[in-house]
Every structure is written in C-alpha cells, then in structure tokens.
mmCIF file of C-alpha atoms in Angstrom:
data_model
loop_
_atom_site.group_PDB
_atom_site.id
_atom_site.type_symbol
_atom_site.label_atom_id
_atom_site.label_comp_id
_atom_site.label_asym_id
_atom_site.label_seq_id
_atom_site.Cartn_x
_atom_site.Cartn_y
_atom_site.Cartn_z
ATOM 1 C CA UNK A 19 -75.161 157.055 117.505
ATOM 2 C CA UNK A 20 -74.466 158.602 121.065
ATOM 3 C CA UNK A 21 -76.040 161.448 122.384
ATOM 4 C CA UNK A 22 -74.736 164.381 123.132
ATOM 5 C CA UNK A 23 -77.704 166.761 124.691
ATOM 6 C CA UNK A 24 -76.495 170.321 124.989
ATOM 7 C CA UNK A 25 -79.774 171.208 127.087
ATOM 8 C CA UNK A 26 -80.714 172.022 130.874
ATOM 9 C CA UNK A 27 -83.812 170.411 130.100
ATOM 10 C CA UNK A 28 -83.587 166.672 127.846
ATOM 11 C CA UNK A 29 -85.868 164.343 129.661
ATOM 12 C CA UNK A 30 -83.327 161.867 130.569
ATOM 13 C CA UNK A 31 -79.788 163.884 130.837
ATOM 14 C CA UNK A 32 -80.670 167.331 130.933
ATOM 15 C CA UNK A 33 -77.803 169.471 132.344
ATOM 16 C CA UNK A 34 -75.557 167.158 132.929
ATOM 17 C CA UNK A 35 -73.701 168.264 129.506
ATOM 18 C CA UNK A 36 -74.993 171.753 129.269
ATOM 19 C CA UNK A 37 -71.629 173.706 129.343
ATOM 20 C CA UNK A 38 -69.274 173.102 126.236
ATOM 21 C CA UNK A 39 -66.624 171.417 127.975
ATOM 22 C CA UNK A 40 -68.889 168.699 129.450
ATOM 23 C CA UNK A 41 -70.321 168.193 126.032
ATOM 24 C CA UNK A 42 -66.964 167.932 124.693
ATOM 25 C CA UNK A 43 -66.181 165.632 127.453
ATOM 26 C CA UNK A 44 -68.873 163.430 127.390
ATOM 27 C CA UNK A 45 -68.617 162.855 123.390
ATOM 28 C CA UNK A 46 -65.657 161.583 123.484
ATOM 29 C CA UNK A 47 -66.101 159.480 126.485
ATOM 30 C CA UNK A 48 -68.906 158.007 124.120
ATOM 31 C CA UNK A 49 -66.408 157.409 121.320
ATOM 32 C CA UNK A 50 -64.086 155.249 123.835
ATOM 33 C CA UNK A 51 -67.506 153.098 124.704
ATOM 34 C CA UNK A 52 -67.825 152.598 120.571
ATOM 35 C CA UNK A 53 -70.535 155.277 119.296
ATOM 36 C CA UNK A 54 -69.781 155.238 115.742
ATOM 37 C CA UNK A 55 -71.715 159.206 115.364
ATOM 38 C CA UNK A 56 -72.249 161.269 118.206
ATOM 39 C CA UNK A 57 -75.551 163.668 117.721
ATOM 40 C CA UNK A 58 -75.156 166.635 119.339
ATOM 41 C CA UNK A 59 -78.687 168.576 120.018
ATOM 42 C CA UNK A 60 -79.442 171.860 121.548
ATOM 43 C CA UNK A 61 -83.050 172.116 121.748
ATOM 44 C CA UNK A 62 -85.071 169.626 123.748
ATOM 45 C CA UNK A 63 -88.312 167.327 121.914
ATOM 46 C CA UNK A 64 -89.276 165.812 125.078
ATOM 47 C CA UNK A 65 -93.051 166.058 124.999
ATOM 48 C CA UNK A 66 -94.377 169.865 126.330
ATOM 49 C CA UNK A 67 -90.595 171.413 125.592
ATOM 50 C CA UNK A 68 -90.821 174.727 124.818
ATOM 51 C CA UNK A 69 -88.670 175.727 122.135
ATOM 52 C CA UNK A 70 -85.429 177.759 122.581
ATOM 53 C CA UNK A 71 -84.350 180.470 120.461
ATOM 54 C CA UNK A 72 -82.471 180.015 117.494
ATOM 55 C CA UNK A 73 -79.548 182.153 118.500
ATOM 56 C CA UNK A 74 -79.410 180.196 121.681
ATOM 57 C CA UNK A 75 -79.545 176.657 120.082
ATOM 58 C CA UNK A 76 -76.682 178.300 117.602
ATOM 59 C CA UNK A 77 -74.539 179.184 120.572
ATOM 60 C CA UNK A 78 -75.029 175.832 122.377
ATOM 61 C CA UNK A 79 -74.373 173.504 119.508
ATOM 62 C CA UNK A 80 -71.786 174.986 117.461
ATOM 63 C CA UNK A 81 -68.542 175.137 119.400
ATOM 64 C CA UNK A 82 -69.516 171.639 120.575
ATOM 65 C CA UNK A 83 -69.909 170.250 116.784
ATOM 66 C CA UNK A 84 -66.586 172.327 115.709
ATOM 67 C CA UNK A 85 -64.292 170.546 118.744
ATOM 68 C CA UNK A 86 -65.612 166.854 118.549
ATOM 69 C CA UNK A 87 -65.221 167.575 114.791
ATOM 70 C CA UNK A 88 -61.721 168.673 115.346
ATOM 71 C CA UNK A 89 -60.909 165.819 117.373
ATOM 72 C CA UNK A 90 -61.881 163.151 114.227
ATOM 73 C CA UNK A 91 -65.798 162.438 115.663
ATOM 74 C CA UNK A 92 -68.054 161.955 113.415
ATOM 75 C CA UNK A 93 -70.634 164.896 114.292
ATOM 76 C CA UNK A 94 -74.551 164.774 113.528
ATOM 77 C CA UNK A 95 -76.543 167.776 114.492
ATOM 78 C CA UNK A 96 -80.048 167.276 115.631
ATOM 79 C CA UNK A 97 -81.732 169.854 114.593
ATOM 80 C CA UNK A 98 -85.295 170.846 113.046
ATOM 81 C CA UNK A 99 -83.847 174.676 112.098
ATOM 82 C CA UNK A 100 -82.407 174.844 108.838
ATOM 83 C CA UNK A 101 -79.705 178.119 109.557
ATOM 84 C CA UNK A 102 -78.594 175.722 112.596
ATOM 85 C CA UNK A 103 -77.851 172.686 109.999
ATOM 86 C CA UNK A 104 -76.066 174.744 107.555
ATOM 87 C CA UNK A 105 -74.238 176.298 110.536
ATOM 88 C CA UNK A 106 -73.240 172.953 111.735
ATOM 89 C CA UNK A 107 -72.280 171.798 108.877
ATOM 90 C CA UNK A 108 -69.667 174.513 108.307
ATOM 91 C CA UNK A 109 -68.337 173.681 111.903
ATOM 92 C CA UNK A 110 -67.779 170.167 110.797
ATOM 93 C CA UNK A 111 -71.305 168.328 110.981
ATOM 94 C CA UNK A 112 -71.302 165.197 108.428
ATOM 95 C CA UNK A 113 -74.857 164.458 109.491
ATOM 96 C CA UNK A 114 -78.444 166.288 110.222
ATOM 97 C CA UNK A 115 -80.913 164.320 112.437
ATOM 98 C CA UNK A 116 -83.995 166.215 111.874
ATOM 99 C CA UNK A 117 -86.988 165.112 114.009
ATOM 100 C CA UNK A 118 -89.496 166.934 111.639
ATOM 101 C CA UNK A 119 -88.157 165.316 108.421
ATOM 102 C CA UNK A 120 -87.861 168.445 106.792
ATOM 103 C CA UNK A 121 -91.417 169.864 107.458
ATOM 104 C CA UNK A 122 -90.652 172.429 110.272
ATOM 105 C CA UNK A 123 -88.648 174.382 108.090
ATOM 106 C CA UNK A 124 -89.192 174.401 104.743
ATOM 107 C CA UNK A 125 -85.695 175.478 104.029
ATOM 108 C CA UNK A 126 -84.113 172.189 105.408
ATOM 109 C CA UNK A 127 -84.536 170.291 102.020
ATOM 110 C CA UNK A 128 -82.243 173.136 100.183
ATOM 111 C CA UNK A 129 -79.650 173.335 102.858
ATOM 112 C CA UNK A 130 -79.267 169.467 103.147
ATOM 113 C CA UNK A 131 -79.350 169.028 99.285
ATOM 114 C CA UNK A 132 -76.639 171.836 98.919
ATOM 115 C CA UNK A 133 -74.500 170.583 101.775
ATOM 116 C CA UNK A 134 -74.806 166.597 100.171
ATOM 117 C CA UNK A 135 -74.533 165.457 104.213
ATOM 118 C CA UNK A 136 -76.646 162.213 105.279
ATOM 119 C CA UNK A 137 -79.928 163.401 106.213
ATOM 120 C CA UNK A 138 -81.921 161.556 108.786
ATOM 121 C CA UNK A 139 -85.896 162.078 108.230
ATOM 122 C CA UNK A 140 -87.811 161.551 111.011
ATOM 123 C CA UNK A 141 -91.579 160.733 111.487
ATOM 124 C CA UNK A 142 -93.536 163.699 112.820
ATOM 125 C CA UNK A 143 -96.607 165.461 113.357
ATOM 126 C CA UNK A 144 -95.742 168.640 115.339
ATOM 127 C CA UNK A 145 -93.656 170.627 117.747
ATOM 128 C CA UNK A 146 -93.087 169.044 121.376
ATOM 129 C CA UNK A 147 -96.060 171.227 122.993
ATOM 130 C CA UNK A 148 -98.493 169.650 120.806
ATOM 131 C CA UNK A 149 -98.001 165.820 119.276
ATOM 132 C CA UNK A 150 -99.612 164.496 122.184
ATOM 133 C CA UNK A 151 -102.525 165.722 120.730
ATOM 134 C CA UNK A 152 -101.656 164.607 116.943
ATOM 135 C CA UNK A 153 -101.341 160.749 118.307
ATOM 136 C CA UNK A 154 -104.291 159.345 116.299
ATOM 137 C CA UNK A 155 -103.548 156.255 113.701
ATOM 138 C CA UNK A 156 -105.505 153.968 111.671
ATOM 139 C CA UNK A 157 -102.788 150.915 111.408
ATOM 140 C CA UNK A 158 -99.794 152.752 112.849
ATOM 141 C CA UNK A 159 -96.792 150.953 111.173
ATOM 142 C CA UNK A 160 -98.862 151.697 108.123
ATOM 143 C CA UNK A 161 -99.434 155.157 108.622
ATOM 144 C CA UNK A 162 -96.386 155.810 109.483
ATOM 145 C CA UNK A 163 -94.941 153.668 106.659
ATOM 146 C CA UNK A 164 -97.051 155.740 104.078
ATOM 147 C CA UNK A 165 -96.275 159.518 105.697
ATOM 148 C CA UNK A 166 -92.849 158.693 105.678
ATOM 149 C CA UNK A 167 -93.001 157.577 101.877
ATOM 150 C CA UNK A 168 -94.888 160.767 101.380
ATOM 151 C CA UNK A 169 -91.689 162.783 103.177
ATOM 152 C CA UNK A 170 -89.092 160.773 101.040
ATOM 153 C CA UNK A 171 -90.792 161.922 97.720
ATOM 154 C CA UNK A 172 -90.786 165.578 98.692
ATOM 155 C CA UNK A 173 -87.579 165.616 99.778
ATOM 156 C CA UNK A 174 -86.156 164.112 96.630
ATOM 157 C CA UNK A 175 -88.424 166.455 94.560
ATOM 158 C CA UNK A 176 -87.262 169.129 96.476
ATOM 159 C CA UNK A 177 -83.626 168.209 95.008
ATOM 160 C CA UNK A 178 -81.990 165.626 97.873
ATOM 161 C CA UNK A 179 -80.551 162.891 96.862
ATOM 162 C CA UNK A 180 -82.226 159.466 97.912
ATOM 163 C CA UNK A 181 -78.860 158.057 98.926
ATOM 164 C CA UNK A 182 -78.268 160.848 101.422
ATOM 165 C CA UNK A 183 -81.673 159.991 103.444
ATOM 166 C CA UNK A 184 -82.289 158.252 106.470
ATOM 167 C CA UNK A 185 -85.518 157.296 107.760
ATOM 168 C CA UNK A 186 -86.608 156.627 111.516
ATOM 169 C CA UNK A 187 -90.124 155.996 112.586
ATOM 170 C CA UNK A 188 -89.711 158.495 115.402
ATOM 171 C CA UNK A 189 -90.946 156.461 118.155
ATOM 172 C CA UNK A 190 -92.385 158.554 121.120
ATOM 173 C CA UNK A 191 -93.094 161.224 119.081
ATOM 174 C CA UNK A 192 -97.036 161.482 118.917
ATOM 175 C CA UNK A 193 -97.350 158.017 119.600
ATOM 176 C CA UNK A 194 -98.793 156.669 123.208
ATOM 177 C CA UNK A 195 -96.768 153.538 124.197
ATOM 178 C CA UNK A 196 -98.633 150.790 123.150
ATOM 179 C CA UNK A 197 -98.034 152.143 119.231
ATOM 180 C CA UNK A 198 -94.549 152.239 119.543
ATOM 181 C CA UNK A 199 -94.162 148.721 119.768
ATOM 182 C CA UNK A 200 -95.887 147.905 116.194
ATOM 183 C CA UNK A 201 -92.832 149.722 114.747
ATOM 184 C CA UNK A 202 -90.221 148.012 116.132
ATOM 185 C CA UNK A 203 -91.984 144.633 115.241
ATOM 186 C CA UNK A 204 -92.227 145.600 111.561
ATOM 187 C CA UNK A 205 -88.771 147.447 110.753
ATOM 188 C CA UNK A 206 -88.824 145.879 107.654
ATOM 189 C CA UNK A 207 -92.075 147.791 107.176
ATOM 190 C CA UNK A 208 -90.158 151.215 106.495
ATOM 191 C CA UNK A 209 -87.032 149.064 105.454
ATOM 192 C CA UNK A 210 -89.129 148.281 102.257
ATOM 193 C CA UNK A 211 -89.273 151.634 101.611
ATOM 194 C CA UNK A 212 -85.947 151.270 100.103
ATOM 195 C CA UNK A 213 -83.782 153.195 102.696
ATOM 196 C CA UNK A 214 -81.985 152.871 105.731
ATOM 197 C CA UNK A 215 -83.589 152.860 109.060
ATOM 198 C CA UNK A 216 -82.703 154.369 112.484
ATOM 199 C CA UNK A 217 -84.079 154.058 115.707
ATOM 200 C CA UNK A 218 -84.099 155.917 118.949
ATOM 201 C CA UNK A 219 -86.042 153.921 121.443
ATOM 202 C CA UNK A 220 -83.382 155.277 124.460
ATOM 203 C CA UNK A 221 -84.581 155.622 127.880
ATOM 204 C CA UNK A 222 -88.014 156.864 126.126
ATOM 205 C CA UNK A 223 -91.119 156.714 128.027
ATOM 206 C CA UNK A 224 -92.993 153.497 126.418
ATOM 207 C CA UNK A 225 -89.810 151.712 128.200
ATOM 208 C CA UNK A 226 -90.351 153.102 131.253
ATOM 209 C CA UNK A 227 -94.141 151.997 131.484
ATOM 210 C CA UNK A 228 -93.383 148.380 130.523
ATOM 211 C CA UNK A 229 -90.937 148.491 133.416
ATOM 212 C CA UNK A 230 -93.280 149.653 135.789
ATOM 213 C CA UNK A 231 -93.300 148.238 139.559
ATOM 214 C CA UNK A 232 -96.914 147.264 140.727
ATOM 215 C CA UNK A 233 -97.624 150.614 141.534
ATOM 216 C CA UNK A 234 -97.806 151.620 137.951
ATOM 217 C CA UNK A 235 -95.620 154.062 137.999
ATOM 218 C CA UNK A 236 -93.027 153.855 135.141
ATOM 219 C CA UNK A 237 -89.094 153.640 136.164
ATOM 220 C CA UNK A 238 -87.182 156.676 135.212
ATOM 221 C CA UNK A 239 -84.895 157.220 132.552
ATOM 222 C CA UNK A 240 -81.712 156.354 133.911
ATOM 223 C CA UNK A 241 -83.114 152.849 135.024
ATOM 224 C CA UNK A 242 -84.174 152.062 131.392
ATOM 225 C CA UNK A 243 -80.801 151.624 129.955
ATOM 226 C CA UNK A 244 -80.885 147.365 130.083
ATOM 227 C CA UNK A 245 -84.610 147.785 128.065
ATOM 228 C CA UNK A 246 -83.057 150.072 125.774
ATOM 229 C CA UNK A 247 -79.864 147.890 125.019
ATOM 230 C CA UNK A 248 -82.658 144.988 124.644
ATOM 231 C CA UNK A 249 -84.186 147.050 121.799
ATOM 232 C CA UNK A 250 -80.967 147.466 120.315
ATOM 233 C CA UNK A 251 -80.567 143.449 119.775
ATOM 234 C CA UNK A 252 -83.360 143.673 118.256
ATOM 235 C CA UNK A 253 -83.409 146.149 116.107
ATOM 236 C CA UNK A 254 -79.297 144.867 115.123
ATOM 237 C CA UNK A 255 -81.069 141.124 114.049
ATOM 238 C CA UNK A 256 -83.684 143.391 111.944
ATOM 239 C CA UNK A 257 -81.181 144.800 110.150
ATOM 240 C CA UNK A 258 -81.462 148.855 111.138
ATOM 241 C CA UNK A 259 -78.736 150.868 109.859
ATOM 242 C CA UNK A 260 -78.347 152.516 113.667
ATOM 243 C CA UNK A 261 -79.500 152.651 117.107
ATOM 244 C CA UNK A 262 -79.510 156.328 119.039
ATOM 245 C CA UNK A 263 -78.214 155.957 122.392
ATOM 246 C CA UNK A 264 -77.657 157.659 125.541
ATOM 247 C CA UNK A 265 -75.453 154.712 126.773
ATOM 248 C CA UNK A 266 -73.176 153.500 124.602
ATOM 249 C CA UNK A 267 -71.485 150.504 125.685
ATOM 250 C CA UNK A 268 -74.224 148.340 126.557
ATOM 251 C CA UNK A 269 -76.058 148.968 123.132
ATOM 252 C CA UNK A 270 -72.379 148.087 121.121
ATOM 253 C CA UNK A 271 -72.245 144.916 123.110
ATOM 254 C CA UNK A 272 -75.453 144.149 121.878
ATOM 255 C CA UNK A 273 -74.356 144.570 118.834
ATOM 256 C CA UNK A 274 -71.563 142.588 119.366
ATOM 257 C CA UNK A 275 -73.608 139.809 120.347
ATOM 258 C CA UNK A 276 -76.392 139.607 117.630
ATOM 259 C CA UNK A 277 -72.957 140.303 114.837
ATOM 260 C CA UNK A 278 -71.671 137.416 116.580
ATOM 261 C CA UNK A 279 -74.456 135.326 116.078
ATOM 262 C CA UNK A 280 -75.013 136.075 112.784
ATOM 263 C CA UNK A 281 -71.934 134.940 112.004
ATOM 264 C CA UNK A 282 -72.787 131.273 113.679
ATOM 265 C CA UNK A 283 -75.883 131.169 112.090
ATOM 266 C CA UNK A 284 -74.008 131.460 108.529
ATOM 267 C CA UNK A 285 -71.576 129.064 109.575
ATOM 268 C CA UNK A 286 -74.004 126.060 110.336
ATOM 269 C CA UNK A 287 -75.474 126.495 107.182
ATOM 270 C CA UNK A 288 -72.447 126.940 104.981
ATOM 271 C CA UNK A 289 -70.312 124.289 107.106
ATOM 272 C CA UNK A 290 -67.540 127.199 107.214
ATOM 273 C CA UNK A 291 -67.076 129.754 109.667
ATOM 274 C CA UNK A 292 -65.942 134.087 108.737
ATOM 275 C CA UNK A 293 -63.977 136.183 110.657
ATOM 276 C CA UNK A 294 -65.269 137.860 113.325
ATOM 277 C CA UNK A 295 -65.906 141.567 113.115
ATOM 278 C CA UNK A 296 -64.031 143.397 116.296
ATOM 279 C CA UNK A 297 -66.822 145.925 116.458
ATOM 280 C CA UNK A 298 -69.807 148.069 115.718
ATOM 281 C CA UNK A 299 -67.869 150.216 113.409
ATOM 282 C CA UNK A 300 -66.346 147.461 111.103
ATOM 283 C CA UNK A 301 -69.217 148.094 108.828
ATOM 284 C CA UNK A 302 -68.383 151.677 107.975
ATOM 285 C CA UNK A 303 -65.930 152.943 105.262
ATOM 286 C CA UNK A 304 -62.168 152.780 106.081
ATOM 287 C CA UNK A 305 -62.010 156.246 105.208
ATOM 288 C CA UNK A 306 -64.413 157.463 108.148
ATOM 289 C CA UNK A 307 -66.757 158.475 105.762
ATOM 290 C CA UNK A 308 -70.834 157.620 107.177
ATOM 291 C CA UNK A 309 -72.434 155.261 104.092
ATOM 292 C CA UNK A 310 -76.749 155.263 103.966
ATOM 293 C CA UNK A 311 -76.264 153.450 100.550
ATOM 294 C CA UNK A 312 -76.567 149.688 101.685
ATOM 295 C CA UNK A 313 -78.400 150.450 104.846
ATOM 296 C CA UNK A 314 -75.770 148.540 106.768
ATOM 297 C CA UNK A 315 -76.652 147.391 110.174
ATOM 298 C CA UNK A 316 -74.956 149.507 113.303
#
C-alpha cells in the first residue's frame, strides 16, 4: 500500500503532494515502483495534528481518489469521517483505512457495511492531539490484541461483514517506541484473531529513535526508509496481508526477497522447486479485485 498524503502537514511528506496534480503524479509513480493499493489521505494523524475540516479533507481527497481510480489504481481512502468514505467510495475508492476502527464516527460501520468495500480497522485510543496521553498498557500485544477483538465484534454486530475487515495494530498511535516493537514480534498475536493484518511501521518515529546517532537524537523521516523496508521483511515472513509505505520499491523488493525464499525453503523440504512469483501483486485476484478472505501476504 503506497501513500499518497494530500496534506501540507504529514510528518514525513507533507506538501510535497498537496496540489491534485502532484498527488495524481506521485500515485502513479508508486504504481510503476509495485504498490499494489495506493491510500490516499487528507487529514494528517501525526501526533498533535489538528484536525482539518471536513469540507476541506472532501475537497483534497476526492478528485485525487476519482483520477487514480480512473486510471485502473486501486484507491483506499484513509479516512476516520464517515461522509468522506462514502464520498470516496462513489469517486472510485475500493478500500477505507480508518485509523479509529470505526469509533470516531459512529456512522462508519453503516457506510462501510452498505458500500461492501474492504475495511481496514485500526487500533486506537483518540484523536492526534491527545493519544500521547492514552499510551498506558498492561501487556501491550495483549491489550491491543483484546481491544481490537472488542472492535471486530462491534463492527460485525453493527452489520459488516467479517470478510470485508482488516485489522492493523496501529503502531505509533498512543504507543511510546519501546511498545511498538512487541507488536511486530507477535503478528500472529492479532493474526489469531482470524483476520488479515496490516502494518504501517513507515518512516514512524520508534524507527527514527532506534536509528539515533550518539547524540540521541532520532534520524528524520526521510532517512528511515532502509529500517522501514527491514520491517517489511519481516512482517512479509510473518505472513501480514500488507505493508503501508511511503517508498515503494524498496519495501516490494523485500518482498521479493522473503517470496523468494519461501519458495527455497519449500523446495529443500519437498526435493522440488515452484515457480517463482514475478511480484508483490501475484497474490491478488486476476480480476484486480483486493481479497481480505485468506489474509494473503503483500
């Protein structure tokens, strides 16, 4: 999943793809370098964003979501407002990346259940001006583990289908660094719970703290791209359905790599060897449809 930010202000691109053509631009720029989705957001989550209107997040994100859609992308909006997921999904959206897993608009479960798109649930315990605050766990991967399970049963309650959901444990987001890497250990964790997994570890700040120089101070985004491509091997040999990137090449040829040895691994121990798959995207339908049902691996 490539990342399309349609802010002045994301933490690691902001600007850079704030007018419509950039965005445009820049998505399919990330299709060439083998993004299988391309998210396009228009409100920031970095940590103390304020939020942005939600004519203004309309007016970024929709003519964005309606071109790449026009031009055979694969669109997910990310998105916590449920007006802007419907509205996306008219324009073409096959996906909704929701950071608050439904519980910053109570309207999000209806719209997504109505629409039948895949719906990615993430972890969360408030808005961006406040989850520093909320970043207080017991056993994190099991706290996390068991609010998630409690998100999954509302939403299907509230009438979406358990094959259309997603979940992602939402690392960074009112969790300090050291509790982020608990999650990525135990994937299979949240896998357990039955459901795909995503992850979007990209250029976020627990990366740029484990790369810090001897004067403590953590590297900045753009210089935790190799860390974040790292993460993606990972997270490809622990079987999560997809990785959310802001580069896109490096974290398919990770992908390529662990895919690759996978398929080495199987052919010691069967004493025959299976075709290679050519990419990232082999796993999806042929039709260009976006599958949760297996939780296949990006």
């Amino acid at each position: 999943m490539g990342v399309v930010n349609v802010t002045p202000d994301s933490f690691s691109d902001g600007g850079q793809w704030f007018e419509p053509d950039a965005a445009v631009a820049h998505g399919l720029q990330l299709l060439a370098d083998g993004a299988d989705l391309l998210d396009v957001g228009g409100e920031s989550t970095r940590p103390g964003a304020a939020r942005v209107s939600t004519e203004d997040e309309l007016a970024r994100v929709l003519p964005v979501v309606s071109a790449l859609a026009a031009r055979g992308a694969v669109v997910s909006v990310d998105t916590t407002r449920a007006v802007v997921a419907e509205r996306a999904v008219a324009a073409g959206a096959r996906v909704v990346n929701d950071v608050s897993g439904g519980l910053a608009d109570p309207d999000m479960a209806r719209v997504v259940a109505d629409a039948g798109v895949v719906y990615v649930a993430m972890h969360w315990r408030g808005h961006a001006t406040e989850m520093d605050a909320l970043a207080a766990y017991t056993d994190v991967v099991r706290d996390v583990r068991d609010e998630l399970a409690a998100r999954l049963d509302a939403l299907v309650a509230a009438g979406v289908a358990l094959e259309q959901v997603v979940l992602d444990p939402g690392l960074g987001f009112a969790k300090p660094g050291a509790d982020n890497w608990p999650l990525l250990a135990h994937l299979d964790v949240l896998g357990a719970l039955g459901r795909p997994v995503l992850v979007g570890a990209s250029r976020k700040r627990f990366l740029g703290h484990l790369l810090a120089g001897p004067s403590g101070e953590p590297v900045p985004p753009l210089a935790r791209d190799a860390a974040t491509a790292a993460v993606t091997t990972l997270c490809a040999a622990a079987g999560a359905w997809c990785v959310r990137v802001h580069d896109v090449r490096s974290s398919a040829d990770a992908v390529r790599v662990v895919a690759r040895w996978d398929e080495d691994v199987r052919g010691s121990r069967t004493g025959r060897r299976e075709p290679l798959p050519g990419g990232p995207q082999d796993d999806q339908p042929t039709d260009g449809s976006v599958s949760v049902a297996e939780g296949r691996r990006p």
